[in-house]
Coordinates of C-alpha atoms and ligand atoms in Angstrom, one line a residue:
X102 CA 32.3 83.4 57.0
X103 CA 29.9 81.7 59.2
X104 CA 30.7 78.3 60.5
X105 CA 29.6 76.1 57.5
X106 CA 28.3 73.3 59.6
X107 CA 25.8 75.7 61.4
X108 CA 24.0 76.6 58.2
X109 CA 20.6 75.1 57.4
X110 CA 20.3 73.0 54.3
X111 CA 18.4 75.8 52.6
X112 CA 21.1 78.4 53.6
X113 CA 23.7 76.0 52.2
X114 CA 22.0 75.4 49.0
X115 CA 22.0 79.3 48.3
X116 CA 25.7 79.4 49.6
X117 CA 26.6 76.8 46.8
X118 CA 24.5 78.4 44.2
X119 CA 26.1 81.8 44.7
X120 CA 29.4 80.1 45.0
X121 CA 30.2 81.6 48.5
X122 CA 31.8 78.2 49.2
X123 CA 32.1 75.0 47.4
X124 CA 30.7 71.6 48.2
X125 CA 34.2 70.3 48.9
X126 CA 34.8 73.0 51.6
X127 CA 31.2 72.4 53.0
X128 CA 32.0 68.6 53.1
X129 CA 35.4 69.0 54.6
X130 CA 34.0 71.3 57.4
X131 CA 31.5 68.4 58.2
X132 CA 34.4 65.7 58.1
X133 CA 36.4 67.7 60.5
X134 CA 33.1 68.2 62.9
X135 CA 32.6 64.3 62.5
X136 CA 36.2 63.6 63.6
X137 CA 36.0 65.9 66.5
X138 CA 32.7 64.5 67.7
X139 CA 33.6 60.7 67.8
X140 CA 32.8 60.5 71.5
X141 CA 29.0 60.9 70.4
X142 CA 29.3 57.7 68.5
X143 CA 26.9 58.9 66.0
X144 CA 28.7 57.5 62.9
X145 CA 29.6 53.8 62.6
X146 CA 31.3 54.2 59.4
X147 CA 32.8 57.4 58.0
X148 CA 33.3 57.5 54.2
X149 CA 35.5 60.7 53.8
X150 CA 37.1 59.6 50.5
X151 CA 33.6 59.0 48.9
X152 CA 32.4 62.2 50.3
X153 CA 35.2 64.2 48.9
X154 CA 34.7 62.4 45.3
X155 CA 30.9 63.3 45.6
X156 CA 31.5 66.6 46.5
X157 CA 34.0 67.4 43.9
X158 CA 31.4 66.0 41.3
X159 CA 28.8 68.3 42.7
X160 CA 31.0 71.1 42.4
X161 CA 31.5 70.4 38.9
X162 CA 27.8 70.3 38.0
X163 CA 27.0 73.3 40.0
X164 CA 29.7 75.1 37.8
X165 CA 28.0 73.6 34.7
X166 CA 24.7 74.6 35.7
X167 CA 23.1 71.2 35.9
X168 CA 22.8 70.9 39.7
X169 CA 20.3 68.6 41.2
X170 CA 18.0 70.0 44.2
X171 CA 20.4 68.6 46.8
X172 CA 23.7 69.2 44.9
X173 CA 26.7 69.2 47.2
X174 CA 24.6 68.9 50.4
X175 CA 26.5 66.5 52.9
X176 CA 24.2 63.9 54.6
X177 CA 24.5 60.9 56.9
X178 CA 22.8 57.7 56.1
X179 CA 21.3 55.4 58.8
X180 CA 23.0 52.0 58.8
X181 CA 19.8 50.3 57.8
X182 CA 20.1 51.7 54.3
X183 CA 22.0 49.3 51.9
X184 CA 24.7 51.5 50.3
X185 CA 26.7 50.0 47.6
X186 CA 30.1 49.0 48.3
X187 CA 29.9 50.4 51.8
X188 CA 29.4 48.2 54.9
X189 CA 25.9 47.9 56.0
X190 CA 24.9 46.3 59.1
X191 CA 21.8 47.3 60.9
X192 CA 24.1 47.7 63.8
X193 CA 24.0 43.8 64.3
X194 CA 26.7 41.5 64.8
X195 CA 24.8 39.0 62.6
X196 CA 25.5 41.2 59.4
X197 CA 29.1 41.4 60.2
X198 CA 31.0 43.2 57.4
X199 CA 28.1 42.8 55.0
X200 CA 28.8 45.1 51.9
X201 CA 25.8 45.4 49.7
X202 CA 26.4 45.1 45.9
X203 CA 23.2 47.5 45.5
X204 CA 22.0 50.8 46.7
X205 CA 18.6 51.4 48.4
X206 CA 16.0 53.2 46.5
X207 CA 16.0 56.2 48.9
X208 CA 19.7 56.7 49.1
X209 CA 20.0 56.3 45.1
X210 CA 17.5 59.1 44.8
X211 CA 19.5 61.3 47.1
X212 CA 22.6 60.7 45.1
X213 CA 20.8 61.4 41.7
X214 CA 19.9 64.7 43.3
X215 CA 23.5 65.6 44.0
X216 CA 23.7 64.8 47.8
X217 CA 27.1 63.9 49.2
X218 CA 27.4 60.7 51.6
X219 CA 29.6 61.5 54.8
X220 CA 28.9 58.1 56.2
X221 CA 26.7 55.5 57.9
X222 CA 25.0 56.2 61.3
X223 CA 24.4 54.3 64.3
X224 CA 21.0 52.9 65.2
X225 CA 19.4 50.4 67.5
X226 CA 20.2 46.7 66.3
X227 CA 17.6 46.0 63.5
X228 CA 15.9 49.5 64.5
X229 CA 14.4 47.8 67.7
X230 CA 14.7 50.3 70.4
X231 CA 13.9 53.7 71.7
X232 CA 17.2 54.9 73.0
X233 CA 20.0 53.5 70.5
X234 CA 21.2 51.3 73.3
X235 CA 20.8 48.1 71.4
X236 CA 23.3 48.8 68.7
X237 CA 26.3 46.3 68.5
X238 CA 28.4 49.5 68.2
X239 CA 27.5 50.9 71.5
X240 CA 25.0 53.6 72.5
X241 CA 25.0 57.1 71.0
X242 CA 25.3 60.4 72.9
X243 CA 22.6 63.1 72.7
X244 CA 24.5 66.4 72.2
X245 CA 21.9 67.8 74.7
X246 CA 22.5 67.5 78.5
X247 CA 20.5 68.6 81.3
X248 CA 21.6 72.1 82.8
X249 CA 24.5 71.9 85.3
X250 CA 25.0 68.0 84.5
X251 CA 27.5 66.2 82.6
X252 CA 25.5 62.8 82.3
X253 CA 25.4 61.6 78.9
X254 CA 21.8 61.2 77.6
X255 CA 20.4 59.0 75.0
X256 CA 19.2 60.5 71.7
X257 CA 16.3 58.3 71.5
X258 CA 16.0 55.4 69.0
X259 CA 16.2 53.7 66.8
X260 CA 17.5 56.5 64.5
X261 CA 19.6 57.8 67.3
X262 CA 22.8 58.3 65.2
X263 CA 20.7 60.3 62.7
X264 CA 19.3 62.7 65.2
X265 CA 22.4 63.1 67.3
X266 CA 24.5 63.8 64.2
X267 CA 22.0 66.3 62.8
X268 CA 21.7 68.0 66.2
X269 CA 25.4 68.2 66.8
X270 CA 26.0 69.7 63.3
X271 CA 27.9 66.8 62.0
X272 CA 25.7 66.6 58.8
X273 CA 23.0 68.8 57.3
X274 CA 20.3 66.0 57.4
X275 CA 20.3 62.4 57.8
X276 CA 18.1 59.5 56.6
X277 CA 16.2 57.6 59.0
X278 CA 13.3 55.0 59.4
X279 CA 10.2 54.7 61.6
X280 CA 8.4 51.5 62.4
X281 CA 6.8 52.8 65.7
X282 CA 8.5 56.1 66.4
X283 CA 12.0 55.9 65.4
X284 CA 12.2 59.1 63.4
X285 CA 9.8 61.2 65.7
X286 CA 11.0 60.1 69.0
X287 CA 14.8 60.9 68.3
X288 CA 13.9 64.2 66.6
X289 CA 11.8 65.2 69.9
X290 CA 14.9 64.2 72.1
X291 CA 17.4 66.3 70.1
X292 CA 15.3 69.4 69.0
X293 CA 15.5 68.3 65.5
X294 CA 12.6 67.9 62.8
X295 CA 11.7 64.5 61.7
X296 CA 8.8 63.1 59.5
X297 CA 7.5 59.7 59.1
X298 CA 5.6 60.0 55.6
X299 CA 2.7 58.1 54.7
X300 CA 3.2 54.3 54.4
X301 CA 4.1 53.6 50.7
X302 CA 5.4 57.2 50.2
X303 CA 9.3 56.2 50.2
X304 CA 10.4 52.9 48.8
X305 CA 11.3 50.3 51.4
X306 CA 13.5 48.5 48.8
X307 CA 17.1 48.2 50.0
X308 CA 16.3 49.0 53.7
X309 CA 16.9 46.3 56.2
X310 CA 13.4 45.0 57.1
X311 CA 12.1 45.1 60.6
X312 CA 8.3 45.0 60.3
X313 CA 7.4 45.3 56.7
X314 CA 3.8 46.8 57.1
X315 CA 5.0 49.5 59.3
X316 CA 8.5 50.4 58.3
X317 CA 8.8 53.7 56.4
X318 CA 11.9 55.9 55.6
X319 CA 12.0 59.7 56.2
X320 CA 14.4 62.6 56.9
X321 CA 15.8 64.1 60.1
X322 CA 16.7 67.7 59.6
X323 CA 17.3 70.9 61.5
X324 CA 14.4 72.8 60.2
X325 CA 10.9 72.0 58.6
X326 CA 12.1 73.4 55.4
X327 CA 15.2 71.2 55.4
X328 CA 13.0 68.2 56.1
X329 CA 10.6 69.1 53.3
X330 CA 13.6 69.5 51.0
X331 CA 14.8 66.0 51.8
X332 CA 11.7 64.2 51.7
X333 CA 11.0 65.5 48.1
X334 CA 14.1 63.5 47.0
X335 CA 13.6 60.5 49.2
X336 CA 9.9 60.0 48.2
X337 CA 8.4 58.5 45.1
X338 CA 7.1 55.3 43.4
X339 CA 9.3 52.3 43.0
X340 CA 8.3 49.2 41.2
X341 CA 10.8 47.3 43.2
X342 CA 8.7 47.9 46.3
X343 CA 5.0 46.6 45.7
X344 CA 3.8 48.7 48.8
X345 CA 5.2 51.8 47.3
X346 CA 2.4 54.1 45.9
X347 CA 2.1 55.7 42.5
X348 CA 1.1 59.0 43.4
X349 CA 3.3 62.2 42.1
X350 CA 5.7 63.8 44.8
X351 CA 4.8 67.3 45.3
X352 CA 7.1 70.1 45.9
X353 CA 6.9 69.9 49.8
X354 CA 8.9 73.0 50.2
X355 CA 5.9 75.1 48.6
X356 CA 3.9 74.2 51.7
X357 CA 6.2 76.2 53.8
X358 CA 4.9 79.4 54.8
X359 CA 1.3 78.6 53.4
X360 CA -1.6 79.9 55.5
X361 CA -3.1 77.5 57.9
X362 CA -6.1 79.6 58.1
X363 CA -9.3 77.7 58.6
X364 CA -7.6 74.4 59.1
X365 CA -9.3 72.0 61.7
X366 CA -7.0 70.6 64.2
X367 CA -8.0 67.8 66.3
X368 CA -6.8 67.4 70.1
X369 CA -7.2 63.8 71.0
X370 CA -8.8 63.4 74.5
X371 CA -7.1 59.8 74.9
X372 CA -3.6 61.4 74.4
X373 CA -3.9 63.2 77.9
X374 CA -2.4 60.4 80.0
X375 CA -2.8 59.8 83.7
X376 CA 0.5 61.1 85.2
X377 CA 1.8 62.9 82.3
X378 CA 4.2 65.5 83.3
X379 CA 2.7 69.1 83.7
X380 CA 5.4 70.5 81.3
X381 CA 4.4 68.2 78.5
X382 CA 0.8 69.2 79.0
X383 CA 2.0 72.8 79.0
X384 CA 3.8 72.4 75.8
X385 CA 0.9 70.7 74.1
X386 CA -1.4 73.7 75.2
X387 CA 1.3 76.1 73.7
X388 CA 1.3 74.4 70.5
X389 CA -2.5 74.5 70.2
X390 CA -2.4 78.1 71.0
X391 CA 0.2 78.9 68.2
X392 CA -1.9 77.0 65.6
X393 CA -5.0 78.9 66.6
X394 CA -3.2 82.3 66.6
X395 CA -2.2 81.4 62.8
X396 CA -5.8 81.0 62.1
X397 CA -6.4 77.2 62.6
X398 CA -9.5 76.0 64.5
X399 CA -9.2 73.6 67.4
X400 CA -11.5 70.7 67.9
X401 CA -11.5 68.1 70.7
X402 CA -11.5 64.7 69.0
X403 CA -11.8 61.0 70.2
X404 CA -9.6 58.2 69.1
X405 CA -11.0 55.5 71.5
X406 CA -8.8 52.6 70.7
X407 CA -5.5 54.4 71.5
X408 CA -4.9 52.6 74.6
X409 CA -4.7 49.3 72.7
X410 CA -2.1 50.6 70.1
X411 CA 1.0 49.9 72.2
X412 CA 0.2 46.2 73.0
X413 CA -1.0 45.6 69.6
X414 CA 2.2 47.2 68.1
X415 CA 4.3 45.0 70.3
X416 CA 2.5 42.0 68.7
X417 CA 2.4 42.9 65.1
X418 CA 6.1 44.3 65.0
X419 CA 7.7 41.3 66.6
X420 CA 5.6 39.0 64.4
X421 CA 6.8 40.5 61.3
X422 CA 10.4 40.7 62.7
X423 CA 10.5 37.2 63.4
X424 CA 9.5 36.3 59.9
X425 CA 12.0 39.0 58.3
X426 CA 14.8 38.1 60.5
X427 CA 14.6 34.3 59.7
X428 CA 16.9 35.0 56.6
X429 CA 20.0 35.6 59.0
X430 CA 20.8 31.9 59.0
X431 CA 24.8 32.2 58.8
X432 CA 24.7 31.0 55.3
X433 CA 23.8 34.1 53.2
X434 CA 25.1 37.0 55.3
X435 CA 27.9 38.0 57.6
X436 CA 28.5 36.1 60.7
X437 CA 28.7 32.3 60.6
X438 CA 29.2 30.3 63.9
X439 CA 30.2 26.7 63.1
X440 CA 28.1 23.7 64.4
X441 CA 28.2 20.0 64.0
X442 CA 25.0 20.1 62.0
X443 CA 23.4 22.6 59.7
X444 CA 20.8 23.2 62.5
X445 CA 23.3 23.6 65.1
X446 CA 25.0 26.2 62.9
X447 CA 21.8 28.2 62.5
X448 CA 21.3 28.1 66.2
X449 CA 24.9 29.1 67.1
X450 CA 25.0 31.8 64.5
X451 CA 21.5 33.4 65.7
X452 CA 22.3 32.9 69.3
X453 CA 25.8 34.7 68.9
X454 CA 24.8 37.3 66.3
X455 CA 21.6 38.6 67.7
X456 CA 21.6 41.0 70.7
X457 CA 19.2 40.3 73.6
X458 CA 16.4 42.8 72.4
X459 CA 16.3 41.2 69.0
X460 CA 16.2 37.7 70.4
X461 CA 13.3 38.8 72.6
X462 CA 11.3 40.1 69.7
X463 CA 12.1 37.0 67.7
X464 CA 10.8 34.9 70.5
X465 CA 7.7 37.0 71.1
X466 CA 7.2 37.0 67.3
X467 CA 7.4 33.3 66.9
X468 CA 5.2 32.7 69.9
X469 CA 2.4 35.0 68.7
X470 CA 2.4 33.4 65.3
X471 CA 2.5 29.9 66.5
X472 CA -0.4 27.4 66.1
X473 CA -2.7 27.8 69.0
X474 CA -1.7 31.3 69.9
X475 CA -2.3 33.0 66.4
X476 CA -5.9 33.8 66.8
X477 CA -5.5 34.8 70.4
X478 CA -2.5 37.3 69.7
X479 CA -1.6 38.0 66.2
X480 CA -5.0 37.9 64.6
X481 CA -6.6 39.9 67.5
X482 CA -3.7 42.6 67.2
X483 CA -4.7 42.9 63.4
X484 CA -8.1 43.6 64.4
X485 CA -7.2 46.2 66.9
X486 CA -5.0 47.7 64.3
X487 CA -8.2 48.0 62.0
X488 CA -10.1 49.8 64.8
X489 CA -7.1 52.1 65.4
X490 CA -7.1 53.0 61.6
X491 CA -10.8 53.5 61.8
X492 CA -10.6 56.0 64.7
X493 CA -8.3 58.2 62.5
X494 CA -10.7 57.8 59.5
X495 CA -13.7 58.9 61.4
X496 CA -11.8 61.9 62.7
X497 CA -10.6 63.0 59.2
X498 CA -14.2 62.4 57.8
X499 CA -15.3 65.0 60.3
X500 CA -13.2 67.5 58.4
X501 CA -10.1 67.4 60.6
X502 CA -7.0 68.4 58.7
X503 CA -4.4 67.3 61.2
X504 CA -4.0 66.0 64.8
X505 CA -1.7 67.7 67.4
X506 CA -0.1 65.5 70.3
X507 CA 3.0 65.5 72.3
X508 CA 5.8 63.6 70.6
X509 CA 7.0 61.9 73.5
X510 CA 6.0 61.4 77.1
X511 CA 9.2 62.8 78.4
X512 CA 12.5 64.4 77.5
X513 CA 15.6 62.4 76.8
X514 CA 17.0 60.3 79.8
X515 CA 20.2 59.0 80.6
X516 CA 22.0 55.9 79.1
X517 CA 21.1 52.9 81.2
X518 CA 18.4 54.8 83.1
X519 CA 15.4 52.9 81.5
X520 CA 14.2 49.4 80.5
X521 CA 17.0 47.5 82.5
X522 CA 14.8 45.3 84.5
X523 CA 11.5 46.0 82.6
X524 CA 11.5 46.3 78.8
X525 CA 8.0 47.7 78.9
X526 CA 9.3 50.7 80.6
X527 CA 11.2 51.5 77.3
X528 CA 8.3 50.6 75.0
X529 CA 6.3 53.2 76.6
X530 CA 8.3 55.7 75.0
X531 CA 6.4 55.0 71.8
X532 CA 3.0 55.6 73.3
X533 CA 2.2 58.8 71.1
X534 CA 4.0 57.5 67.9
X535 CA 3.0 53.9 67.3
X536 CA -0.8 54.6 66.5
X537 CA 0.4 56.5 63.5
X538 CA 2.5 53.5 61.9
X539 CA -0.5 51.3 62.8
X540 CA -2.7 53.4 60.8
X541 CA -0.1 54.2 58.0
X542 CA -0.5 57.9 58.4
X543 CA 2.0 60.7 58.0
X544 CA 3.4 62.1 61.2
X545 CA 5.9 65.0 61.9
X546 CA 7.9 65.8 65.0
X547 CA 8.9 69.6 65.6
X548 CA 10.9 71.1 68.3
X549 CA 8.6 73.1 70.4
X550 CA 10.1 74.1 73.9
X551 CA 12.3 72.8 76.7
X552 CA 11.7 71.2 80.0
X553 CA 12.7 72.5 83.3
X554 CA 16.2 71.0 83.0
X555 CA 16.6 72.6 79.6
X556 CA 16.2 69.6 77.7
X557 CA 14.1 69.8 74.2
X558 CA 10.8 68.7 73.9
X559 CA 8.7 68.1 70.7
X560 CA 5.1 68.2 69.3
X561 CA 3.7 65.7 66.8
X562 CA 1.3 66.5 64.0
X563 CA -0.5 63.7 62.4
X564 CA -2.1 64.1 58.9
X565 CA -4.4 62.4 56.5
X566 CA -2.6 60.0 54.0
X567 CA -0.3 61.6 51.5
X568 CA -1.0 65.1 53.0
X569 CA 2.5 65.8 54.1
X570 CA 2.3 69.2 52.9
X571 CA -0.4 69.9 55.4
X572 CA 2.1 68.9 58.2
X573 CA 5.1 71.0 56.6
X574 CA 2.8 74.0 56.8
X575 CA 1.5 73.4 60.4
X576 CA 5.1 72.4 61.5
X577 CA 6.5 75.7 60.3
X578 CA 4.1 77.5 62.3
X579 CA 5.2 75.8 65.4
X580 CA 8.8 76.2 64.5
X581 CA 8.3 79.9 64.0
X582 CA 6.6 80.4 67.2
X583 CA 8.9 78.2 69.3
X584 CA 12.3 79.1 67.6
X585 CA 15.2 76.9 66.9
X586 CA 17.2 75.2 69.6
X587 CA 21.0 74.4 69.4
X588 CA 22.7 72.4 72.1
X589 CA 26.0 74.0 73.8
X590 CA 28.9 72.2 72.6
X591 CA 30.7 69.9 75.1
X592 CA 32.4 67.3 73.1
Ligands
LIG183 N1 10.8 51.8 69.6 C1 10.1 51.2 68.8 C2 10.4 49.6 68.8 O1 11.4 49.4 69.5 C3 10.0 51.6 67.2 C4 11.1 51.5 66.7 C5 11.2 51.9 65.2 O2 10.4 52.8 65.0 N2 12.1 51.4 64.4 O3 10.2 48.8 68.2

């Protein structure tokens, strides 16, 4: 029998249905893989007992013939999703040993459809970061290494644990969240597929909030089809999230293999950055050629406000974060540091509980929202956001079906290599991804090639609102042309 952990989700579904193996066997294979890969630090909490219980239940349902679409499939859950009875920390000391008494809507839908929870995955503290280096549980290792080197690289962030675990065959798929690129950038760094759906497609209920007008959940998986299968279960209207949209969830998998003939693909001029590595440029061209060969039409488009997206994002996101994180006061959740007065208690708790990057964001956010600066920063950033959104709308109004860009400006880098002296160096990782969150659009990252050092690189496709299906169809064309990439095991 093939190694059960190297199956795609679609292959595992077939094996389970055919009774080639049981969910318990599949789950046990993954639990052993997780144990053997602890050096990657992808999981911050393993839940083997719960996993086996869920697997047995799935096996019983498969036998009875009433299995859900994800019955028996072992998944990892980003530690930003509240899981009932299982510690949820957003990888922040301030949440301490917080154990939710409720389940996030997205995860409850995965369990409804039969999936099995293997445990909780590492991420940047409160999802703030691009390298998974701000987690209170320490950094995550990328299963990929540069050829001939044993330097451990970052898996990207903030969903670094999700991407690393999926790439290292520790789980068949994972939940992730994306506020400015946290699904797509780690996917690109690990040769996995990640989709950030349209804002409002997945419920945010029960997900620790970072910047509520940008946050969106989505899957990271090993193939485009697997991502489509996961998103179908994760998406859907939820009255508990007023920003969730009441549109029926399509069968995303049906979009796989659908012809892309005649589709108009925009190549945005402004994404051709000065000093962009030649191999990124080459990858982008290769992607365009593959889509053209499949029958799509390429058109140059302009998104003139692109250069303002990153600065505007780093005002809007911290502003919302500073407000969302006000609730961590040492009274309601987790950590409490004593003080002589209630004010001192708040101060001590927040100073001791938040890491440096989170404190920086809270300070920036508070500053840009304060009287006297509000108009100059926050209000202006919101106006820029409207213009960014309009750039995309103009493009789609010209008949463009999707936009092709690189997913990241470079491949994965070493732990501690970036952002030490200058946080902006780290923020620049999000240059191709933040625009999509600012505009609320869906975006998918698909592995498309490798750099000269053998590290994976990804391409991004941006779609019209609620047209994730188009992204799955186009993404699969790239996947077919580029092939799939697996890291050599060193752990
Ligand atoms: N890297 C970006 C940030 O640090 C985006 C993070 C995210 O998408 N959660 O804000």
